[in-house]
């Protein structure tokens, strides 16, 4: 296991995760656009928000890969299937506490369940399991995070 393998796995895993979510959005399986969601925390300009959001999403992917690496080192074991388990936990955290509870608290352009009609937000709150973005969103998001975790775990296992 090496930190470089974790970063490479994080880069490839984030690419797969982001591409999968983007494809699901393009095929109308979900309305979630995580890079846009992240980017609008920094700007209301839609084009700039997408660019900033993709950058933030990839940085987050590298940070999460380093967290996975730290846990693998702490337990002295890594595997693709354990990475998949971490991806499940990561995905459940992302679809529940992160975007449903924590992000609306700090996101200046996201509505909250308590937002009144005259107070219009740029983004609607994701809701539990991000169901406000479509009924397929939880399964798609969890599947993408499972792939991410499997890839990170696999890179760390293959690196020795």
GROMACS .gro file of N, CA and C in nm:
model
  480
    1UNK      N    1   0.085  -0.119   0.000
    1UNK     CA    2   0.000   0.000   0.000
    1UNK      C    3   0.089   0.124   0.000
    2UNK      N    4   0.052   0.217  -0.083
    2UNK     CA    5   0.125   0.343  -0.085
    2UNK      C    6   0.027   0.458  -0.100
    3UNK      N    7   0.070   0.574  -0.054
    3UNK     CA    8  -0.013   0.693  -0.066
    3UNK      C    9  -0.036   0.727  -0.213
    4UNK      N   10   0.063   0.697  -0.299
    4UNK     CA   11   0.050   0.725  -0.442
    4UNK      C   12  -0.057   0.637  -0.505
    5UNK      N   13  -0.065   0.512  -0.460
    5UNK     CA   14  -0.170   0.422  -0.509
    5UNK      C   15  -0.307   0.473  -0.464
    6UNK      N   16  -0.313   0.524  -0.341
    6UNK     CA   17  -0.440   0.580  -0.292
    6UNK      C   18  -0.483   0.699  -0.378
    7UNK      N   19  -0.387   0.788  -0.407
    7UNK     CA   20  -0.420   0.905  -0.489
    7UNK      C   21  -0.458   0.866  -0.631
    8UNK      N   22  -0.387   0.768  -0.688
    8UNK     CA   23  -0.422   0.721  -0.823
    8UNK      C   24  -0.560   0.656  -0.822
    9UNK      N   25  -0.586   0.574  -0.721
    9UNK     CA   26  -0.718   0.512  -0.709
    9UNK      C   27  -0.827   0.615  -0.687
   10UNK      N   28  -0.797   0.719  -0.608
   10UNK     CA   29  -0.893   0.826  -0.585
   10UNK      C   30  -0.924   0.902  -0.713
   11UNK      N   31  -0.821   0.926  -0.794
   11UNK     CA   32  -0.841   0.997  -0.920
   11UNK      C   33  -0.926   0.914  -1.017
   12UNK      N   34  -0.890   0.787  -1.035
   12UNK     CA   35  -0.966   0.699  -1.125
   12UNK      C   36  -1.106   0.674  -1.069
   13UNK      N   37  -1.115   0.650  -0.939
   13UNK     CA   38  -1.245   0.626  -0.877
   13UNK      C   39  -1.338   0.746  -0.889
   14UNK      N   40  -1.284   0.865  -0.869
   14UNK     CA   41  -1.365   0.986  -0.882
   14UNK      C   42  -1.407   1.007  -1.027
   15UNK      N   43  -1.319   0.976  -1.120
   15UNK     CA   44  -1.354   0.986  -1.262
   15UNK      C   45  -1.471   0.892  -1.295
   16UNK      N   46  -1.464   0.769  -1.247
   16UNK     CA   47  -1.571   0.671  -1.271
   16UNK      C   48  -1.700   0.716  -1.201
   17UNK      N   49  -1.690   0.758  -1.075
   17UNK     CA   50  -1.807   0.802  -1.000
   17UNK      C   51  -1.873   0.921  -1.068
   18UNK      N   52  -1.794   1.021  -1.103
   18UNK     CA   53  -1.849   1.142  -1.165
   18UNK      C   54  -1.908   1.114  -1.302
   19UNK      N   55  -1.840   1.032  -1.380
   19UNK     CA   56  -1.890   0.996  -1.513
   19UNK      C   57  -2.020   0.918  -1.502
   20UNK      N   58  -2.026   0.825  -1.407
   20UNK     CA   59  -2.148   0.747  -1.387
   20UNK      C   60  -2.266   0.835  -1.347
   21UNK      N   61  -2.243   0.926  -1.255
   21UNK     CA   62  -2.350   1.017  -1.214
   21UNK      C   63  -2.390   1.110  -1.328
   22UNK      N   64  -2.293   1.158  -1.403
   22UNK     CA   65  -2.323   1.247  -1.516
   22UNK      C   66  -2.404   1.173  -1.623
   23UNK      N   67  -2.365   1.047  -1.652
   23UNK     CA   68  -2.438   0.966  -1.751
   23UNK      C   69  -2.582   0.941  -1.704
   24UNK      N   70  -2.598   0.908  -1.576
   24UNK     CA   71  -2.732   0.884  -1.522
   24UNK      C   72  -2.817   1.010  -1.534
   25UNK      N   73  -2.756   1.126  -1.514
   25UNK     CA   74  -2.827   1.252  -1.530
   25UNK      C   75  -2.865   1.275  -1.676
   26UNK      N   76  -2.773   1.248  -1.766
   26UNK     CA   77  -2.799   1.267  -1.909
   26UNK      C   78  -2.910   1.175  -1.960
   27UNK      N   79  -2.922   1.055  -1.902
   27UNK     CA   80  -3.027   0.961  -1.941
   27UNK      C   81  -3.154   0.977  -1.858
   28UNK      N   82  -3.163   1.088  -1.785
   28UNK     CA   83  -3.281   1.122  -1.704
   28UNK      C   84  -3.315   1.017  -1.599
   29UNK      N   85  -3.213   0.950  -1.545
   29UNK     CA   86  -3.234   0.853  -1.438
   29UNK      C   87  -3.230   0.923  -1.301
   30UNK      N   88  -3.170   1.041  -1.299
   30UNK     CA   89  -3.162   1.123  -1.179
   30UNK      C   90  -3.143   1.267  -1.222
   31UNK      N   91  -3.177   1.358  -1.131
   31UNK     CA   92  -3.152   1.499  -1.158
   31UNK      C   93  -3.031   1.550  -1.082
   32UNK      N   94  -2.965   1.462  -1.006
   32UNK     CA   95  -2.851   1.505  -0.925
   32UNK      C   96  -2.733   1.540  -1.014
   33UNK      N   97  -2.667   1.648  -0.980
   33UNK     CA   98  -2.545   1.691  -1.048
   33UNK      C   99  -2.452   1.738  -0.936
   34UNK      N  100  -2.377   1.645  -0.877
   34UNK     CA  101  -2.295   1.677  -0.761
   34UNK      C  102  -2.195   1.790  -0.786
   35UNK      N  103  -2.124   1.791  -0.900
   35UNK     CA  104  -2.033   1.904  -0.922
   35UNK      C  105  -2.106   2.039  -0.923
   36UNK      N  106  -2.224   2.044  -0.985
   36UNK     CA  107  -2.301   2.168  -0.986
   36UNK      C  108  -2.346   2.204  -0.845
   37UNK      N  109  -2.390   2.103  -0.771
   37UNK     CA  110  -2.432   2.123  -0.633
   37UNK      C  111  -2.318   2.183  -0.550
   38UNK      N  112  -2.198   2.129  -0.566
   38UNK     CA  113  -2.081   2.181  -0.494
   38UNK      C  114  -2.042   2.320  -0.544
   39UNK      N  115  -2.040   2.338  -0.675
   39UNK     CA  116  -1.996   2.463  -0.733
   39UNK      C  117  -2.084   2.581  -0.699
   40UNK      N  118  -2.214   2.558  -0.685
   40UNK     CA  119  -2.304   2.668  -0.652
   40UNK      C  120  -2.284   2.716  -0.508
   41UNK      N  121  -2.209   2.645  -0.430
   41UNK     CA  122  -2.173   2.694  -0.297
   41UNK      C  123  -2.077   2.812  -0.308
   42UNK      N  124  -2.006   2.822  -0.421
   42UNK     CA  125  -1.906   2.926  -0.442
   42UNK      C  126  -1.953   3.041  -0.531
   43UNK      N  127  -2.045   3.013  -0.624
   43UNK     CA  128  -2.089   3.116  -0.718
   43UNK      C  129  -2.229   3.084  -0.770
   44UNK      N  130  -2.301   3.188  -0.810
   44UNK     CA  131  -2.433   3.167  -0.871
   44UNK      C  132  -2.423   3.157  -1.023
   45UNK      N  133  -2.306   3.184  -1.079
   45UNK     CA  134  -2.284   3.171  -1.223
   45UNK      C  135  -2.281   3.022  -1.257
   46UNK      N  136  -2.376   2.977  -1.339
   46UNK     CA  137  -2.392   2.834  -1.365
   46UNK      C  138  -2.268   2.771  -1.430
   47UNK      N  139  -2.208   2.838  -1.526
   47UNK     CA  140  -2.091   2.783  -1.594
   47UNK      C  141  -1.973   2.774  -1.498
   48UNK      N  142  -1.950   2.882  -1.426
   48UNK     CA  143  -1.840   2.883  -1.329
   48UNK      C  144  -1.866   2.782  -1.218
   49UNK      N  145  -1.992   2.767  -1.178
   49UNK     CA  146  -2.027   2.671  -1.072
   49UNK      C  147  -1.991   2.528  -1.115
   50UNK      N  148  -2.019   2.495  -1.240
   50UNK     CA  149  -1.985   2.359  -1.288
   50UNK      C  150  -1.834   2.338  -1.283
   51UNK      N  151  -1.757   2.436  -1.332
   51UNK     CA  152  -1.611   2.422  -1.334
   51UNK      C  153  -1.555   2.410  -1.192
   52UNK      N  154  -1.598   2.499  -1.103
   52UNK     CA  155  -1.552   2.494  -0.964
   52UNK      C  156  -1.597   2.365  -0.896
   53UNK      N  157  -1.719   2.323  -0.927
   53UNK     CA  158  -1.773   2.201  -0.868
   53UNK      C  159  -1.697   2.076  -0.909
   54UNK      N  160  -1.658   2.068  -1.037
   54UNK     CA  161  -1.578   1.952  -1.080
   54UNK      C  162  -1.444   1.952  -1.009
   55UNK      N  163  -1.382   2.069  -0.997
   55UNK     CA  164  -1.255   2.077  -0.925
   55UNK      C  165  -1.271   2.034  -0.780
   56UNK      N  166  -1.374   2.086  -0.713
   56UNK     CA  167  -1.399   2.051  -0.573
   56UNK      C  168  -1.430   1.902  -0.559
   57UNK      N  169  -1.505   1.846  -0.653
   57UNK     CA  170  -1.542   1.704  -0.646
   57UNK      C  171  -1.418   1.616  -0.659
   58UNK      N  172  -1.328   1.652  -0.748
   58UNK     CA  173  -1.205   1.573  -0.764
   58UNK      C  174  -1.113   1.588  -0.644
   59UNK      N  175  -1.106   1.707  -0.586
   59UNK     CA  176  -1.026   1.724  -0.464
   59UNK      C  177  -1.086   1.642  -0.350
   60UNK      N  178  -1.219   1.645  -0.338
   60UNK     CA  179  -1.286   1.562  -0.236
   60UNK      C  180  -1.259   1.414  -0.259
   61UNK      N  181  -1.258   1.372  -0.386
   61UNK     CA  182  -1.229   1.232  -0.418
   61UNK      C  183  -1.090   1.191  -0.373
   62UNK      N  184  -0.994   1.280  -0.388
   62UNK     CA  185  -0.857   1.252  -0.342
   62UNK      C  186  -0.850   1.249  -0.190
   63UNK      N  187  -0.921   1.341  -0.126
   63UNK     CA  188  -0.924   1.343   0.021
   63UNK      C  189  -0.986   1.215   0.076
   64UNK      N  190  -1.099   1.173   0.017
   64UNK     CA  191  -1.162   1.049   0.063
   64UNK      C  192  -1.071   0.929   0.038
   65UNK      N  193  -0.998   0.929  -0.072
   65UNK     CA  194  -0.904   0.819  -0.099
   65UNK      C  195  -0.796   0.814   0.009
   66UNK      N  196  -0.750   0.930   0.053
   66UNK     CA  197  -0.650   0.933   0.161
   66UNK      C  198  -0.710   0.884   0.293
   67UNK      N  199  -0.838   0.914   0.315
   67UNK     CA  200  -0.905   0.861   0.435
   67UNK      C  201  -0.916   0.709   0.429
   68UNK      N  202  -0.953   0.656   0.312
   68UNK     CA  203  -0.959   0.512   0.294
   68UNK      C  204  -0.821   0.452   0.322
   69UNK      N  205  -0.718   0.515   0.265
   69UNK     CA  206  -0.580   0.468   0.283
   69UNK      C  207  -0.544   0.464   0.431
   70UNK      N  208  -0.578   0.569   0.505
   70UNK     CA  209  -0.546   0.575   0.647
   70UNK      C  210  -0.612   0.461   0.724
   71UNK      N  211  -0.736   0.429   0.689
   71UNK     CA  212  -0.804   0.318   0.757
   71UNK      C  213  -0.740   0.185   0.717
   72UNK      N  214  -0.710   0.168   0.589
   72UNK     CA  215  -0.643   0.045   0.546
   72UNK      C  216  -0.509   0.026   0.618
   73UNK      N  217  -0.431   0.132   0.630
   73UNK     CA  218  -0.302   0.124   0.700
   73UNK      C  219  -0.324   0.092   0.847
   74UNK      N  220  -0.424   0.156   0.908
   74UNK     CA  221  -0.451   0.134   1.051
   74UNK      C  222  -0.490  -0.011   1.080
   75UNK      N  223  -0.565  -0.073   0.988
   75UNK     CA  224  -0.604  -0.213   1.012
   75UNK      C  225  -0.506  -0.311   0.952
   76UNK      N  226  -0.412  -0.261   0.872
   76UNK     CA  227  -0.309  -0.347   0.814
   76UNK      C  228  -0.358  -0.439   0.705
   77UNK      N  229  -0.465  -0.402   0.639
   77UNK     CA  230  -0.522  -0.488   0.535
   77UNK      C  231  -0.597  -0.402   0.434
   78UNK      N  232  -0.586  -0.440   0.307
   78UNK     CA  233  -0.664  -0.372   0.202
   78UNK      C  234  -0.711  -0.475   0.101
   79UNK      N  235  -0.824  -0.450   0.043
   79UNK     CA  236  -0.877  -0.535  -0.064
   79UNK      C  237  -0.983  -0.457  -0.140
   80UNK      N  238  -1.015  -0.506  -0.258
   80UNK     CA  239  -1.118  -0.441  -0.337
   80UNK      C  240  -1.254  -0.451  -0.268
   81UNK      N  241  -1.281  -0.567  -0.205
   81UNK     CA  242  -1.413  -0.585  -0.144
   81UNK      C  243  -1.428  -0.500  -0.019
   82UNK      N  244  -1.318  -0.480   0.057
   82UNK     CA  245  -1.325  -0.392   0.172
   82UNK      C  246  -1.340  -0.247   0.126
   83UNK      N  247  -1.276  -0.213   0.016
   83UNK     CA  248  -1.297  -0.081  -0.045
   83UNK      C  249  -1.442  -0.063  -0.085
   84UNK      N  250  -1.504  -0.168  -0.134
   84UNK     CA  251  -1.646  -0.164  -0.171
   84UNK      C  252  -1.732  -0.138  -0.048
   85UNK      N  253  -1.698  -0.201   0.064
   85UNK     CA  254  -1.771  -0.176   0.190
   85UNK      C  255  -1.753  -0.031   0.232
   86UNK      N  256  -1.629   0.021   0.222
   86UNK     CA  257  -1.605   0.162   0.254
   86UNK      C  258  -1.686   0.251   0.160
   87UNK      N  259  -1.696   0.213   0.033
   87UNK     CA  260  -1.774   0.290  -0.063
   87UNK      C  261  -1.921   0.293  -0.025
   88UNK      N  262  -1.972   0.182   0.027
   88UNK     CA  263  -2.111   0.178   0.072
   88UNK      C  264  -2.132   0.274   0.189
   89UNK      N  265  -2.041   0.270   0.285
   89UNK     CA  266  -2.050   0.360   0.400
   89UNK      C  267  -2.038   0.505   0.354
   90UNK      N  268  -1.943   0.531   0.265
   90UNK     CA  269  -1.921   0.664   0.208
   90UNK      C  270  -2.048   0.712   0.136
   91UNK      N  271  -2.107   0.625   0.055
   91UNK     CA  272  -2.229   0.660  -0.020
   91UNK      C  273  -2.346   0.687   0.072
   92UNK      N  274  -2.361   0.605   0.176
   92UNK     CA  275  -2.471   0.627   0.272
   92UNK      C  276  -2.451   0.759   0.346
   93UNK      N  277  -2.327   0.788   0.384
   93UNK     CA  278  -2.298   0.916   0.449
   93UNK      C  279  -2.328   1.032   0.354
   94UNK      N  280  -2.287   1.018   0.228
   94UNK     CA  281  -2.307   1.126   0.130
   94UNK      C  282  -2.455   1.151   0.104
   95UNK      N  283  -2.536   1.046   0.097
   95UNK     CA  284  -2.678   1.063   0.063
   95UNK      C  285  -2.766   1.096   0.182
   96UNK      N  286  -2.713   1.083   0.301
   96UNK     CA  287  -2.794   1.114   0.419
   96UNK      C  288  -2.740   1.237   0.489
   97UNK      N  289  -2.640   1.221   0.572
   97UNK     CA  290  -2.592   1.332   0.655
   97UNK      C  291  -2.525   1.443   0.575
   98UNK      N  292  -2.442   1.410   0.478
   98UNK     CA  293  -2.364   1.513   0.409
   98UNK      C  294  -2.451   1.610   0.329
   99UNK      N  295  -2.522   1.561   0.230
   99UNK     CA  296  -2.598   1.652   0.144
   99UNK      C  297  -2.738   1.685   0.198
  100UNK      N  298  -2.787   1.607   0.290
  100UNK     CA  299  -2.921   1.631   0.343
  100UNK      C  300  -2.919   1.719   0.467
  101UNK      N  301  -2.814   1.709   0.548
  101UNK     CA  302  -2.810   1.783   0.673
  101UNK      C  303  -2.698   1.888   0.675
  102UNK      N  304  -2.575   1.845   0.646
  102UNK     CA  305  -2.461   1.935   0.660
  102UNK      C  306  -2.451   2.038   0.547
  103UNK      N  307  -2.465   1.996   0.422
  103UNK     CA  308  -2.450   2.089   0.311
  103UNK      C  309  -2.553   2.202   0.313
  104UNK      N  310  -2.682   2.175   0.337
  104UNK     CA  311  -2.777   2.288   0.342
  104UNK      C  312  -2.747   2.390   0.452
  105UNK      N  313  -2.676   2.349   0.557
  105UNK     CA  314  -2.642   2.442   0.664
  105UNK      C  315  -2.540   2.546   0.620
  106UNK      N  316  -2.451   2.509   0.527
  106UNK     CA  317  -2.344   2.600   0.486
  106UNK      C  318  -2.356   2.647   0.342
  107UNK      N  319  -2.445   2.587   0.265
  107UNK     CA  320  -2.460   2.622   0.123
  107UNK      C  321  -2.550   2.746   0.111
  108UNK      N  322  -2.495   2.857   0.062
  108UNK     CA  323  -2.573   2.981   0.059
  108UNK      C  324  -2.685   2.985  -0.045
  109UNK      N  325  -2.687   2.892  -0.139
  109UNK     CA  326  -2.787   2.896  -0.246
  109UNK      C  327  -2.881   2.775  -0.246
  110UNK      N  328  -2.876   2.698  -0.139
  110UNK     CA  329  -2.961   2.580  -0.130
  110UNK      C  330  -3.076   2.605  -0.034
  111UNK      N  331  -3.194   2.569  -0.080
  111UNK     CA  332  -3.310   2.581   0.007
  111UNK      C  333  -3.304   2.478   0.118
  112UNK      N  334  -3.386   2.499   0.217
  112UNK     CA  335  -3.400   2.405   0.327
  112UNK      C  336  -3.547   2.370   0.340
  113UNK      N  337  -3.579   2.261   0.403
  113UNK     CA  338  -3.722   2.226   0.417
  113UNK      C  339  -3.804   2.340   0.477
  114UNK      N  340  -3.741   2.426   0.558
  114UNK     CA  341  -3.813   2.535   0.622
  114UNK      C  342  -3.819   2.661   0.534
  115UNK      N  343  -3.755   2.660   0.415
  115UNK     CA  344  -3.752   2.778   0.329
  115UNK      C  345  -3.894   2.815   0.287
  116UNK      N  346  -3.927   2.942   0.302
  116UNK     CA  347  -4.061   2.987   0.264
  116UNK      C  348  -4.068   3.018   0.115
  117UNK      N  349  -4.187   3.025   0.061
  117UNK     CA  350  -4.208   3.050  -0.082
  117UNK      C  351  -4.146   3.181  -0.130
  118UNK      N  352  -4.156   3.292  -0.055
  118UNK     CA  353  -4.096   3.416  -0.106
  118UNK      C  354  -3.943   3.413  -0.105
  119UNK      N  355  -3.886   3.320  -0.030
  119UNK     CA  356  -3.741   3.310  -0.019
  119UNK      C  357  -3.693   3.199  -0.114
  120UNK      N  358  -3.675   3.234  -0.241
  120UNK     CA  359  -3.644   3.135  -0.344
  120UNK      C  360  -3.494   3.104  -0.345
  121UNK      N  361  -3.462   2.977  -0.345
  121UNK     CA  362  -3.322   2.934  -0.349
  121UNK      C  363  -3.287   2.886  -0.490
  122UNK      N  364  -3.159   2.888  -0.523
  122UNK     CA  365  -3.112   2.840  -0.652
  122UNK      C  366  -3.129   2.688  -0.664
  123UNK      N  367  -3.110   2.618  -0.553
  123UNK     CA  368  -3.120   2.472  -0.551
  123UNK      C  369  -3.222   2.427  -0.448
  124UNK      N  370  -3.296   2.322  -0.483
  124UNK     CA  371  -3.386   2.265  -0.384
  124UNK      C  372  -3.306   2.176  -0.290
  125UNK      N  373  -3.350   2.160  -0.166
  125UNK     CA  374  -3.279   2.071  -0.075
  125UNK      C  375  -3.288   1.927  -0.126
  126UNK      N  376  -3.181   1.849  -0.112
  126UNK     CA  377  -3.181   1.713  -0.167
  126UNK      C  378  -3.283   1.619  -0.102
  127UNK      N  379  -3.310   1.637   0.025
  127UNK     CA  380  -3.402   1.547   0.094
  127UNK      C  381  -3.331   1.418   0.135
  128UNK      N  382  -3.401   1.336   0.213
  128UNK     CA  383  -3.344   1.210   0.261
  128UNK      C  384  -3.306   1.122   0.143
  129UNK      N  385  -3.186   1.069   0.145
  129UNK     CA  386  -3.129   0.986   0.037
  129UNK      C  387  -3.131   1.058  -0.098
  130UNK      N  388  -3.143   1.190  -0.094
  130UNK     CA  389  -3.146   1.275  -0.214
  130UNK      C  390  -3.266   1.242  -0.303
  131UNK      N  391  -3.375   1.197  -0.243
  131UNK     CA  392  -3.494   1.158  -0.318
  131UNK      C  393  -3.561   1.276  -0.389
  132UNK      N  394  -3.534   1.399  -0.346
  132UNK     CA  395  -3.591   1.515  -0.416
  132UNK      C  396  -3.535   1.527  -0.558
  133UNK      N  397  -3.426   1.458  -0.585
  133UNK     CA  398  -3.366   1.461  -0.719
  133UNK      C  399  -3.406   1.341  -0.804
  134UNK      N  400  -3.506   1.269  -0.760
  134UNK     CA  401  -3.560   1.158  -0.839
  134UNK      C  402  -3.552   1.027  -0.764
  135UNK      N  403  -3.646   0.935  -0.792
  135UNK     CA  404  -3.651   0.808  -0.719
  135UNK      C  405  -3.531   0.717  -0.745
  136UNK      N  406  -3.463   0.735  -0.858
  136UNK     CA  407  -3.346   0.652  -0.888
  136UNK      C  408  -3.218   0.703  -0.827
  137UNK      N  409  -3.222   0.822  -0.770
  137UNK     CA  410  -3.100   0.886  -0.720
  137UNK      C  411  -3.028   0.806  -0.612
  138UNK      N  412  -3.097   0.751  -0.510
  138UNK     CA  413  -3.024   0.676  -0.408
  138UNK      C  414  -2.947   0.556  -0.466
  139UNK      N  415  -3.012   0.477  -0.549
  139UNK     CA  416  -2.946   0.357  -0.605
  139UNK      C  417  -2.829   0.396  -0.694
  140UNK      N  418  -2.847   0.498  -0.774
  140UNK     CA  419  -2.741   0.542  -0.865
  140UNK      C  420  -2.623   0.597  -0.786
  141UNK      N  421  -2.651   0.679  -0.687
  141UNK     CA  422  -2.545   0.738  -0.607
  141UNK      C  423  -2.470   0.632  -0.527
  142UNK      N  424  -2.543   0.539  -0.467
  142UNK     CA  425  -2.477   0.432  -0.392
  142UNK      C  426  -2.393   0.343  -0.484
  143UNK      N  427  -2.446   0.310  -0.601
  143UNK     CA  428  -2.371   0.228  -0.697
  143UNK      C  429  -2.242   0.298  -0.739
  144UNK      N  430  -2.249   0.428  -0.765
  144UNK     CA  431  -2.130   0.503  -0.803
  144UNK      C  432  -2.027   0.505  -0.691
  145UNK      N  433  -2.072   0.516  -0.566
  145UNK     CA  434  -1.980   0.515  -0.453
  145UNK      C  435  -1.924   0.376  -0.427
  146UNK      N  436  -2.002   0.273  -0.454
  146UNK     CA  437  -1.949   0.136  -0.445
  146UNK      C  438  -1.836   0.117  -0.544
  147UNK      N  439  -1.855   0.167  -0.666
  147UNK     CA  440  -1.750   0.158  -0.768
  147UNK      C  441  -1.626   0.234  -0.723
  148UNK      N  442  -1.646   0.355  -0.670
  148UNK     CA  443  -1.534   0.436  -0.621
  148UNK      C  444  -1.454   0.359  -0.516
  149UNK      N  445  -1.522   0.308  -0.415
  149UNK     CA  446  -1.454   0.234  -0.308
  149UNK      C  447  -1.382   0.111  -0.358
  150UNK      N  448  -1.446   0.038  -0.450
  150UNK     CA  449  -1.384  -0.081  -0.506
  150UNK      C  450  -1.255  -0.045  -0.581
  151UNK      N  451  -1.259   0.063  -0.655
  151UNK     CA  452  -1.141   0.106  -0.731
  151UNK      C  453  -1.030   0.149  -0.637
  152UNK      N  454  -1.061   0.230  -0.537
  152UNK     CA  455  -0.958   0.273  -0.443
  152UNK      C  456  -0.899   0.152  -0.371
  153UNK      N  457  -0.984   0.064  -0.321
  153UNK     CA  458  -0.935  -0.056  -0.254
  153UNK      C  459  -0.851  -0.144  -0.346
  154UNK      N  460  -0.894  -0.156  -0.472
  154UNK     CA  461  -0.818  -0.234  -0.568
  154UNK      C  462  -0.681  -0.175  -0.597
  155UNK      N  463  -0.674  -0.045  -0.614
  155UNK     CA  464  -0.543   0.021  -0.639
  155UNK      C  465  -0.450  -0.002  -0.521
  156UNK      N  466  -0.503   0.009  -0.400
  156UNK     CA  467  -0.418  -0.010  -0.281
  156UNK      C  468  -0.374  -0.155  -0.266
  157UNK      N  469  -0.457  -0.248  -0.304
  157UNK     CA  470  -0.422  -0.390  -0.295
  157UNK      C  471  -0.318  -0.427  -0.402
  158UNK      N  472  -0.338  -0.377  -0.524
  158UNK     CA  473  -0.247  -0.411  -0.633
  158UNK      C  474  -0.110  -0.347  -0.618
  159UNK      N  475  -0.103  -0.239  -0.539
  159UNK     CA  476   0.026  -0.170  -0.525
  159UNK      C  477   0.120  -0.243  -0.430
  160UNK      N  478   0.073  -0.348  -0.369
  160UNK     CA  479   0.162  -0.428  -0.287
  160UNK      C  480   0.123  -0.419  -0.147
   0.00000   0.00000   0.00000
